[in-house]
Amino acid sequence: MTKDASADASADVSDGTSADVFDDASEDWERWHERRVETVSGSYGPLALTGTHWLEGYPDGRLPDIPGLWTDQEDGVLLTAAPEDGLSLDGKPFTGEVRLDADPGSAADARVGLGERRFVVLVREGIWGVRDFDPASEARAAFKGVEATPYDPRWSVPGHFTPYGESRTVHVENADGVARGLGLGGILAFTLDGEDLTLQVSVESDGSLWAVFADTTSG
């Protein structure tokens, strides 16, 4: 019952348990931040992405700094490779033609590569493209870490989620400048410093919630 929970919370404050809770939460945040840094700086993480090329913009099939011919086949991509292109397919040297579907996994598992580089085939709104991931990218080499403010329990507050009666979609501009639909599952309401606030959130397959928001500190 809520009454019992409140009594327990009061007891925690008096016996020092609140300090333990703060330490646990702070350690959880540190581990999350470390994972975030590892993800960003990974060999095939966001910093390794050197370009996204949409095939409709290259009717001759020649992509910038990517060997081979990459042709849009509506339901896939046709890759034509010559021996001098040096491409690999599924980890083996490749010459000839192959039809490619969108890569379902991480960039590290992309079927086509050139040395340590990986070329990820993707499709968005029926438009096919290729992303170039290079572990030796300048951005990855220059990476010095992700700036973040220290953990502050002030920002850890209870909230109430109210699902929408039906799914809703808003258009959000992506990193490539194209606005795409983002499904929203409901509203998360909470109070911070005496002010009632809400966020429209998406619902993940595991039931967790996430929101896209920013302020002037995020650039």
GROMACS .gro file of C-alpha atoms in nm:
model
  219
    1MET     CA    1   0.000   0.000   0.000
    2THR     CA    2   0.109   0.359  -0.056
    3LYS     CA    3   0.100   0.432   0.316
    4ASP     CA    4   0.343   0.150   0.392
    5ALA     CA    5   0.578   0.269   0.114
    6SER     CA    6   0.586   0.617   0.265
    7ALA     CA    7   0.666   0.478   0.607
    8ASP     CA    8   0.949   0.273   0.464
    9ALA     CA    9   1.088   0.577   0.287
   10SER     CA   10   1.088   0.774   0.610
   11ALA     CA   11   1.272   0.492   0.784
   12ASP     CA   12   1.529   0.484   0.506
   13VAL     CA   13   1.609   0.851   0.552
   14SER     CA   14   1.658   0.811   0.924
   15ASP     CA   15   1.884   0.506   0.909
   16GLY     CA   16   2.117   0.632   0.635
   17THR     CA   17   1.980   0.406   0.362
   18SER     CA   18   1.910   0.712   0.144
   19ALA     CA   19   2.285   0.761   0.110
   20ASP     CA   20   2.317   0.403  -0.012
   21VAL     CA   21   2.037   0.461  -0.263
   22PHE     CA   22   2.216   0.772  -0.390
   23ASP     CA   23   2.543   0.579  -0.424
   24ASP     CA   24   2.371   0.298  -0.614
   25ALA     CA   25   2.197   0.540  -0.848
   26SER     CA   26   2.518   0.735  -0.903
   27GLU     CA   27   2.707   0.414  -0.982
   28ASP     CA   28   2.431   0.307  -1.223
   29TRP     CA   29   2.461   0.643  -1.399
   30GLU     CA   30   2.839   0.607  -1.422
   31ARG     CA   31   2.802   0.262  -1.578
   32TRP     CA   32   2.543   0.399  -1.823
   33HIS     CA   33   2.776   0.685  -1.918
   34GLU     CA   34   3.066   0.447  -1.969
   35ARG     CA   35   2.850   0.231  -2.198
   36ARG     CA   36   2.747   0.543  -2.388
   37VAL     CA   37   3.110   0.642  -2.444
   38GLU     CA   38   3.194   0.288  -2.556
   39THR     CA   39   2.903   0.285  -2.800
   40VAL     CA   40   2.989   0.622  -2.953
   41SER     CA   41   3.360   0.546  -2.984
   42GLY     CA   42   3.325   0.183  -3.093
   43SER     CA   43   3.499   0.058  -3.407
   44TYR     CA   44   3.167   0.073  -3.595
   45GLY     CA   45   2.986   0.326  -3.378
   46PRO     CA   46   2.845   0.665  -3.483
   47LEU     CA   47   3.190   0.827  -3.501
   48ALA     CA   48   3.303   0.567  -3.755
   49LEU     CA   49   3.027   0.669  -3.997
   50THR     CA   50   3.190   0.874  -4.272
   51GLY     CA   51   2.900   0.901  -4.513
   52THR     CA   52   2.548   0.799  -4.610
   53HIS     CA   53   2.488   0.783  -4.985
   54TRP     CA   54   2.137   0.751  -5.134
   55LEU     CA   55   2.153   0.562  -5.461
   56GLU     CA   56   1.890   0.776  -5.634
   57GLY     CA   57   2.150   1.052  -5.636
   58TYR     CA   58   2.406   0.835  -5.818
   59PRO     CA   59   2.238   0.690  -6.131
   60ASP     CA   60   2.576   0.567  -6.261
   61GLY     CA   61   2.617   0.353  -5.950
   62ARG     CA   62   2.947   0.509  -5.847
   63LEU     CA   63   2.948   0.625  -5.485
   64PRO     CA   64   3.203   0.870  -5.338
   65ASP     CA   65   3.518   0.688  -5.225
   66ILE     CA   66   3.341   0.348  -5.237
   67PRO     CA   67   3.454   0.097  -5.500
   68GLY     CA   68   3.218  -0.107  -5.713
   69LEU     CA   69   2.891  -0.019  -5.883
   70TRP     CA   70   2.586   0.008  -5.657
   71THR     CA   71   2.255   0.005  -5.848
   72ASP     CA   72   1.905   0.052  -5.712
   73GLN     CA   73   1.689  -0.248  -5.809
   74GLU     CA   74   1.372  -0.124  -5.628
   75ASP     CA   75   1.356  -0.437  -5.413
   76GLY     CA   76   1.727  -0.442  -5.334
   77VAL     CA   77   2.073  -0.326  -5.441
   78LEU     CA   78   2.279  -0.481  -5.718
   79LEU     CA   79   2.653  -0.465  -5.644
   80THR     CA   80   2.899  -0.522  -5.927
   81ALA     CA   81   3.263  -0.561  -5.822
   82ALA     CA   82   3.583  -0.599  -6.023
   83PRO     CA   83   3.899  -0.766  -5.886
   84GLU     CA   84   4.074  -0.430  -5.850
   85ASP     CA   85   3.792  -0.302  -5.625
   86GLY     CA   86   3.919  -0.518  -5.340
   87LEU     CA   87   3.575  -0.574  -5.193
   88SER     CA   88   3.478  -0.863  -4.970
   89LEU     CA   89   3.142  -1.033  -4.928
   90ASP     CA   90   3.065  -1.225  -4.610
   91GLY     CA   91   3.432  -1.207  -4.520
   92LYS     CA   92   3.564  -1.346  -4.850
   93PRO     CA   93   3.712  -1.168  -5.156
   94PHE     CA   94   3.433  -1.087  -5.399
   95THR     CA   95   3.420  -1.034  -5.775
   96GLY     CA   96   3.106  -1.033  -5.990
   97GLU     CA   97   2.746  -0.941  -5.916
   98VAL     CA   98   2.530  -0.992  -5.609
   99ARG     CA   99   2.188  -0.871  -5.506
  100LEU     CA  100   2.185  -0.725  -5.156
  101ASP     CA  101   1.901  -0.675  -4.912
  102ALA     CA  102   1.915  -0.425  -4.628
  103ASP     CA  103   2.165  -0.530  -4.361
  104PRO     CA  104   1.961  -0.636  -4.057
  105GLY     CA  105   2.230  -0.618  -3.790
  106SER     CA  106   2.507  -0.389  -3.671
  107ALA     CA  107   2.758  -0.222  -3.902
  108ALA     CA  108   3.024  -0.468  -3.786
  109ASP     CA  109   2.815  -0.750  -3.937
  110ALA     CA  110   2.755  -0.583  -4.276
  111ARG     CA  111   2.805  -0.824  -4.565
  112VAL     CA  112   3.024  -0.597  -4.779
  113GLY     CA  113   3.360  -0.460  -4.669
  114LEU     CA  114   3.688  -0.312  -4.782
  115GLY     CA  115   3.961  -0.398  -4.535
  116GLU     CA  116   3.828  -0.282  -4.198
  117ARG     CA  117   3.561  -0.061  -4.357
  118ARG     CA  118   3.202  -0.183  -4.371
  119PHE     CA  119   2.935  -0.078  -4.621
  120VAL     CA  120   2.587  -0.104  -4.474
  121VAL     CA  121   2.295  -0.135  -4.715
  122LEU     CA  122   1.975   0.034  -4.592
  123VAL     CA  123   1.637   0.141  -4.721
  124ARG     CA  124   1.425   0.436  -4.603
  125GLU     CA  125   1.082   0.512  -4.746
  126GLY     CA  126   1.165   0.292  -5.044
  127ILE     CA  127   1.494   0.471  -5.113
  128TRP     CA  128   1.808   0.255  -5.101
  129GLY     CA  129   2.137   0.376  -4.963
  130VAL     CA  130   2.483   0.272  -4.846
  131ARG     CA  131   2.653   0.384  -4.525
  132ASP     CA  132   3.031   0.386  -4.502
  133PHE     CA  133   3.175   0.292  -4.162
  134ASP     CA  134   3.551   0.333  -4.120
  135PRO     CA  135   3.718   0.256  -3.784
  136ALA     CA  136   4.003   0.488  -3.894
  137SER     CA  137   3.771   0.789  -3.940
  138GLU     CA  138   3.900   1.132  -3.840
  139ALA     CA  139   3.607   1.184  -3.603
  140ARG     CA  140   3.681   0.863  -3.413
  141ALA     CA  141   4.052   0.943  -3.392
  142ALA     CA  142   3.978   1.291  -3.254
  143PHE     CA  143   3.721   1.172  -2.999
  144LYS     CA  144   3.797   1.290  -2.644
  145GLY     CA  145   3.487   1.172  -2.463
  146VAL     CA  146   3.123   1.272  -2.411
  147GLU     CA  147   3.078   1.580  -2.194
  148ALA     CA  148   2.819   1.528  -1.922
  149THR     CA  149   2.715   1.689  -1.597
  150PRO     CA  150   2.758   1.473  -1.284
  151TYR     CA  151   2.470   1.262  -1.158
  152ASP     CA  152   2.215   1.475  -0.970
  153PRO     CA  153   1.931   1.305  -0.778
  154ARG     CA  154   1.721   1.621  -0.835
  155TRP     CA  155   1.646   1.491  -1.184
  156SER     CA  156   1.527   1.152  -1.059
  157VAL     CA  157   1.155   1.198  -0.995
  158PRO     CA  158   0.849   0.971  -1.016
  159GLY     CA  159   0.627   0.998  -1.320
  160HIS     CA  160   0.292   0.875  -1.445
  161PHE     CA  161   0.249   0.727  -1.793
  162THR     CA  162  -0.084   0.760  -1.972
  163PRO     CA  163  -0.101   0.563  -2.299
  164TYR     CA  164  -0.281   0.706  -2.599
  165GLY     CA  165  -0.598   0.532  -2.705
  166GLU     CA  166  -0.442   0.484  -3.049
  167SER     CA  167  -0.091   0.521  -3.188
  168ARG     CA  168   0.023   0.865  -3.303
  169THR     CA  169   0.305   0.969  -3.532
  170VAL     CA  170   0.507   1.290  -3.547
  171HIS     CA  171   0.774   1.382  -3.800
  172VAL     CA  172   1.124   1.434  -3.660
  173GLU     CA  173   1.423   1.553  -3.857
  174ASN     CA  174   1.696   1.288  -3.865
  175ALA     CA  175   2.072   1.335  -3.878
  176ASP     CA  176   2.065   1.311  -4.257
  177GLY     CA  177   1.823   1.604  -4.277
  178VAL     CA  178   1.520   1.394  -4.371
  179ALA     CA  179   1.208   1.416  -4.153
  180ARG     CA  180   1.068   1.072  -4.068
  181GLY     CA  181   0.775   0.944  -3.869
  182LEU     CA  182   0.824   0.870  -3.500
  183GLY     CA  183   0.558   0.664  -3.329
  184LEU     CA  184   0.432   0.794  -2.994
  185GLY     CA  185   0.267   0.574  -2.734
  186GLY     CA  186   0.153   0.818  -2.467
  187ILE     CA  187   0.234   1.099  -2.224
  188LEU     CA  188   0.471   1.085  -1.929
  189ALA     CA  189   0.377   1.338  -1.660
  190PHE     CA  190   0.602   1.443  -1.371
  191THR     CA  191   0.676   1.734  -1.141
  192LEU     CA  192   1.016   1.904  -1.124
  193ASP     CA  193   1.092   2.192  -0.887
  194GLY     CA  194   0.721   2.243  -0.832
  195GLU     CA  195   0.640   2.266  -1.203
  196ASP     CA  196   0.416   2.010  -1.373
  197LEU     CA  197   0.572   1.887  -1.698
  198THR     CA  198   0.493   1.631  -1.966
  199LEU     CA  199   0.683   1.444  -2.236
  200GLN     CA  200   0.538   1.261  -2.534
  201VAL     CA  201   0.714   0.924  -2.534
  202SER     CA  202   0.755   0.616  -2.748
  203VAL     CA  203   0.707   0.264  -2.612
  204GLU     CA  204   0.976   0.007  -2.687
  205SER     CA  205   0.901  -0.360  -2.751
  206ASP     CA  206   1.011  -0.445  -2.395
  207GLY     CA  207   0.770  -0.187  -2.248
  208SER     CA  208   1.036   0.073  -2.167
  209LEU     CA  209   0.974   0.437  -2.253
  210TRP     CA  210   1.197   0.687  -2.431
  211ALA     CA  211   1.163   1.048  -2.540
  212VAL     CA  212   1.341   1.288  -2.772
  213PHE     CA  213   1.403   1.623  -2.606
  214ALA     CA  214   1.678   1.885  -2.581
  215ASP     CA  215   1.770   2.221  -2.434
  216THR     CA  216   2.032   2.486  -2.509
  217THR     CA  217   2.310   2.276  -2.352
  218SER     CA  218   2.288   2.010  -2.623
  219GLY     CA  219   2.413   2.234  -2.904
   0.00000   0.00000   0.00000
